[in-house]
Amino acid sequence: MKSNADIAMIGLAVMGRNLILNMADKGFSVACYNRTTSKVDSFLQEEGNGRNLIGCHDLAQVVTCLKSPRKIMLMVRAGQAVDDLIDDLIPLLAPGDIIIDGGNSHFSDTMRRCRQLARHGMRFVGAGVSGGETGARLGPSIMPGGHAEAWPAIKPIFQAIAARAPDGRICCDWIGPDGAGHFVKMVHNGIEYADMQLIAEAYHLMAQGLNMSPAQMHAVFLKWNAGELESYLIEITADILTRNDPQTGQPLIDIILDAAAQKGTGKWTTQAGLDMGVGIPQIAEAVFARALSAVKAERVAAAPRLSGPTEMFDDNRPQFLNHLQSAAHASKICAYAQGFHLLRAASQQYEWQLNFSRIALIWRAGCIIRARLLDEIAMAFEAERALPNLLLSDSFKTVIAQAQTGWRRVTQTAISLGIPVPSLTAALSYYDAYRCARLPANLLQAQRDYFGAHTYERIDKPRGVFFHTDWTGR
């Protein structure tokens, strides 16, 4: 078999197949392999028919048909499957060859695999790929990190298949060493959780609090998408609200069970925040909101047994919707602020030297959290590379100052109606905590010292000097 394939793809599920077709459309020859080899044959006979693709029935064939340095991309389930494939490929490859993991692997696994491949003189890349099946086919946002020596070899392919922002900029660039690419993709997904949850809460307030129909809510989201909240998630929300169930004729949104699933990246983001001591409460609340939604049977049983407010919404609806738009915008800014705060902490801890402006630019097209807001975020970090938090950017300070009245009115109304809004309230609490010069943590420290002699610092002494009080006299 001739060595003429530019890259190999292992894993022919939806994402793998669509990335292959995307690569073929851009003029690259792709070797295709799947553990179930019948999927290779059917793919080449159907979607891949007439394209410059090479079907392989074992890993040796994959390696043989590749140009040097060999580039092999894995699109398989994260975890043991990736490790098993790497172990099988290493004996077949040569120093300088490149393995790329395009799945949602945990960044710590990517760091470990980088070290493993380096011992064999090979290169490893952990590439976050966002955009779902449509993005994979038409242009995803790609966040590669790992061995920098691999980037020149894979750059022409990755940048050819990546999405283009409205200004023509490519939504793919090198992120940084070892696990940087997968960490950035993980945080992307954490922001996605928070953004989806705040949109769901806005929907809940409209549906339950204002008694609006799906058609009426569609008009609101359509209006929002024409302004400052323009984003992929707002766009698809407006679209979802137009669909009727073909079986019943009812709005499809009213037929869908209110129990959300999750694949784990939001949980990983929350865990990273806890591990690094970075406050990302809005992202965490979005994860917990999904967990609470999943106990559907318990909630149904609890509903008639637990009391709540009985008052109805009696305010000015158009004015409240304007307030809700402000609250959603301010909360969206807070979600990104928390995500980038975590990225900054990881960049410092792992010495990745992440470029936050470039990350924002990469997210402007192709990915799930693409939004108009990202242009402003990119400009904020470009203007001040050392900006500690997006909330301190002059443009965002102004936006939130203008949104505060409406934001607080919305959360007050939700609480008075008994409608849960964990993302909107967590965002507001995050903002209030970050702007608070003195928090009640002094009492926490006193309590810790009282029961456990954990010591405390004093405001009239230098940081790093610790004191203990004999609180009981015993």
mmCIF file of N, CA, C and O in Angstrom, residues 375-406:
data_model
loop_
_atom_site.group_PDB
_atom_site.id
_atom_site.type_symbol
_atom_site.label_atom_id
_atom_site.label_comp_id
_atom_site.label_asym_id
_atom_site.label_seq_id
_atom_site.Cartn_x
_atom_site.Cartn_y
_atom_site.Cartn_z
ATOM 1 N N ASP A 375 -16.075 38.930 20.932
ATOM 2 C CA ASP A 375 -15.288 40.009 20.327
ATOM 3 C C ASP A 375 -14.855 41.006 21.403
ATOM 4 O O ASP A 375 -13.696 41.447 21.433
ATOM 5 N N GLU A 376 -15.776 41.337 22.293
ATOM 6 C CA GLU A 376 -15.456 42.271 23.375
ATOM 7 C C GLU A 376 -14.459 41.662 24.355
ATOM 8 O O GLU A 376 -13.579 42.360 24.879
ATOM 9 N N ILE A 377 -14.606 40.359 24.618
ATOM 10 C CA ILE A 377 -13.669 39.691 25.523
ATOM 11 C C ILE A 377 -12.262 39.697 24.930
ATOM 12 O O ILE A 377 -11.283 39.970 25.636
ATOM 13 N N ALA A 378 -12.166 39.387 23.647
ATOM 14 C CA ALA A 378 -10.856 39.390 22.980
ATOM 15 C C ALA A 378 -10.221 40.779 23.058
ATOM 16 O O ALA A 378 -9.019 40.918 23.345
ATOM 17 N N MET A 379 -11.015 41.807 22.842
ATOM 18 C CA MET A 379 -10.482 43.172 22.895
ATOM 19 C C MET A 379 -10.051 43.543 24.312
ATOM 20 O O MET A 379 -9.042 44.226 24.509
ATOM 21 N N ALA A 380 -10.814 43.073 25.303
ATOM 22 C CA ALA A 380 -10.472 43.381 26.695
ATOM 23 C C ALA A 380 -9.117 42.795 27.068
ATOM 24 O O ALA A 380 -8.279 43.467 27.682
ATOM 25 N N PHE A 381 -8.863 41.549 26.667
ATOM 26 C CA PHE A 381 -7.583 40.921 26.995
ATOM 27 C C PHE A 381 -6.456 41.438 26.097
ATOM 28 O O PHE A 381 -5.295 41.427 26.511
ATOM 29 N N GLU A 382 -6.803 41.887 24.907
ATOM 30 C CA GLU A 382 -5.782 42.473 24.044
ATOM 31 C C GLU A 382 -5.321 43.813 24.617
ATOM 32 O O GLU A 382 -4.136 44.152 24.566
ATOM 33 N N ALA A 383 -6.275 44.566 25.176
ATOM 34 C CA ALA A 383 -5.941 45.866 25.753
ATOM 35 C C ALA A 383 -5.157 45.730 27.043
ATOM 36 O O ALA A 383 -4.313 46.575 27.361
ATOM 37 N N GLU A 384 -5.417 44.657 27.789
ATOM 38 C CA GLU A 384 -4.741 44.461 29.080
ATOM 39 C C GLU A 384 -4.460 42.977 29.265
ATOM 40 O O GLU A 384 -5.293 42.232 29.775
ATOM 41 N N ARG A 385 -3.279 42.549 28.846
ATOM 42 C CA ARG A 385 -2.936 41.121 28.875
ATOM 43 C C ARG A 385 -2.982 40.547 30.290
ATOM 44 O O ARG A 385 -3.303 39.378 30.486
ATOM 45 N N ALA A 386 -2.682 41.381 31.292
ATOM 46 C CA ALA A 386 -2.646 40.913 32.675
ATOM 47 C C ALA A 386 -3.961 41.151 33.414
ATOM 48 O O ALA A 386 -3.998 41.097 34.647
ATOM 49 N N LEU A 387 -5.030 41.418 32.693
ATOM 50 C CA LEU A 387 -6.330 41.663 33.311
ATOM 51 C C LEU A 387 -6.703 40.490 34.218
ATOM 52 O O LEU A 387 -6.858 39.359 33.753
ATOM 53 N N PRO A 388 -6.851 40.714 35.535
ATOM 54 C CA PRO A 388 -7.095 39.585 36.438
ATOM 55 C C PRO A 388 -8.491 38.997 36.325
ATOM 56 O O PRO A 388 -8.698 37.821 36.603
ATOM 57 N N ASN A 389 -9.468 39.827 35.934
ATOM 58 C CA ASN A 389 -10.841 39.347 35.838
ATOM 59 C C ASN A 389 -11.586 40.219 34.829
ATOM 60 O O ASN A 389 -11.448 41.448 34.840
ATOM 61 N N LEU A 390 -12.401 39.598 33.982
ATOM 62 C CA LEU A 390 -13.136 40.347 32.964
ATOM 63 C C LEU A 390 -14.040 41.417 33.560
ATOM 64 O O LEU A 390 -14.328 42.421 32.905
ATOM 65 N N LEU A 391 -14.488 41.207 34.791
ATOM 66 C CA LEU A 391 -15.366 42.189 35.422
ATOM 67 C C LEU A 391 -14.682 43.542 35.580
ATOM 68 O O LEU A 391 -15.350 44.569 35.720
ATOM 69 N N LEU A 392 -13.350 43.542 35.570
ATOM 70 C CA LEU A 392 -12.603 44.789 35.747
ATOM 71 C C LEU A 392 -12.345 45.524 34.440
ATOM 72 O O LEU A 392 -11.819 46.643 34.454
ATOM 73 N N SER A 393 -12.724 44.926 33.318
ATOM 74 C CA SER A 393 -12.585 45.608 32.030
ATOM 75 C C SER A 393 -13.528 46.803 31.988
ATOM 76 O O SER A 393 -14.684 46.721 32.432
ATOM 77 N N ASP A 394 -13.055 47.916 31.450
ATOM 78 C CA ASP A 394 -13.872 49.135 31.419
ATOM 79 C C ASP A 394 -15.212 48.906 30.721
ATOM 80 O O ASP A 394 -16.255 49.371 31.195
ATOM 81 N N SER A 395 -15.195 48.171 29.597
ATOM 82 C CA SER A 395 -16.442 47.972 28.850
ATOM 83 C C SER A 395 -17.436 47.133 29.644
ATOM 84 O O SER A 395 -18.637 47.432 29.681
ATOM 85 N N PHE A 396 -16.959 46.089 30.317
ATOM 86 C CA PHE A 396 -17.877 45.228 31.059
ATOM 87 C C PHE A 396 -18.337 45.878 32.358
ATOM 88 O O PHE A 396 -19.457 45.631 32.820
ATOM 89 N N LYS A 397 -17.498 46.702 32.959
ATOM 90 C CA LYS A 397 -17.924 47.442 34.148
ATOM 91 C C LYS A 397 -19.134 48.311 33.811
ATOM 92 O O LYS A 397 -20.097 48.393 34.580
ATOM 93 N N THR A 398 -19.086 48.947 32.648
ATOM 94 C CA THR A 398 -20.181 49.818 32.217
ATOM 95 C C THR A 398 -21.442 49.018 31.951
ATOM 96 O O THR A 398 -22.542 49.400 32.374
ATOM 97 N N VAL A 399 -21.301 47.888 31.258
ATOM 98 C CA VAL A 399 -22.463 47.049 30.929
ATOM 99 C C VAL A 399 -23.164 46.578 32.193
ATOM 100 O O VAL A 399 -24.393 46.662 32.313
ATOM 101 N N ILE A 400 -22.390 46.077 33.152
ATOM 102 C CA ILE A 400 -22.998 45.531 34.369
ATOM 103 C C ILE A 400 -23.587 46.638 35.235
ATOM 104 O O ILE A 400 -24.639 46.449 35.868
ATOM 105 N N ALA A 401 -22.945 47.791 35.249
ATOM 106 C CA ALA A 401 -23.512 48.916 36.001
ATOM 107 C C ALA A 401 -24.899 49.269 35.471
ATOM 108 O O ALA A 401 -25.829 49.547 36.243
ATOM 109 N N GLN A 402 -25.047 49.224 34.149
ATOM 110 C CA GLN A 402 -26.336 49.533 33.528
ATOM 111 C C GLN A 402 -27.357 48.418 33.737
ATOM 112 O O GLN A 402 -28.566 48.662 33.771
ATOM 113 N N ALA A 403 -26.856 47.170 33.887
ATOM 114 C CA ALA A 403 -27.753 46.015 34.005
ATOM 115 C C ALA A 403 -28.198 45.751 35.434
ATOM 116 O O ALA A 403 -29.162 45.004 35.649
ATOM 117 N N GLN A 404 -27.531 46.355 36.403
ATOM 118 C CA GLN A 404 -27.746 45.954 37.797
ATOM 119 C C GLN A 404 -29.181 46.073 38.283
ATOM 120 O O GLN A 404 -29.711 45.151 38.929
ATOM 121 N N THR A 405 -29.846 47.166 37.961
ATOM 122 C CA THR A 405 -31.216 47.364 38.447
ATOM 123 C C THR A 405 -32.126 46.238 37.962
ATOM 124 O O THR A 405 -32.851 45.616 38.749
ATOM 125 N N GLY A 406 -32.067 45.961 36.683
ATOM 126 C CA GLY A 406 -32.889 44.901 36.120
ATOM 127 C C GLY A 406 -32.501 43.531 36.626
ATOM 128 O O GLY A 406 -33.361 42.677 36.905
#
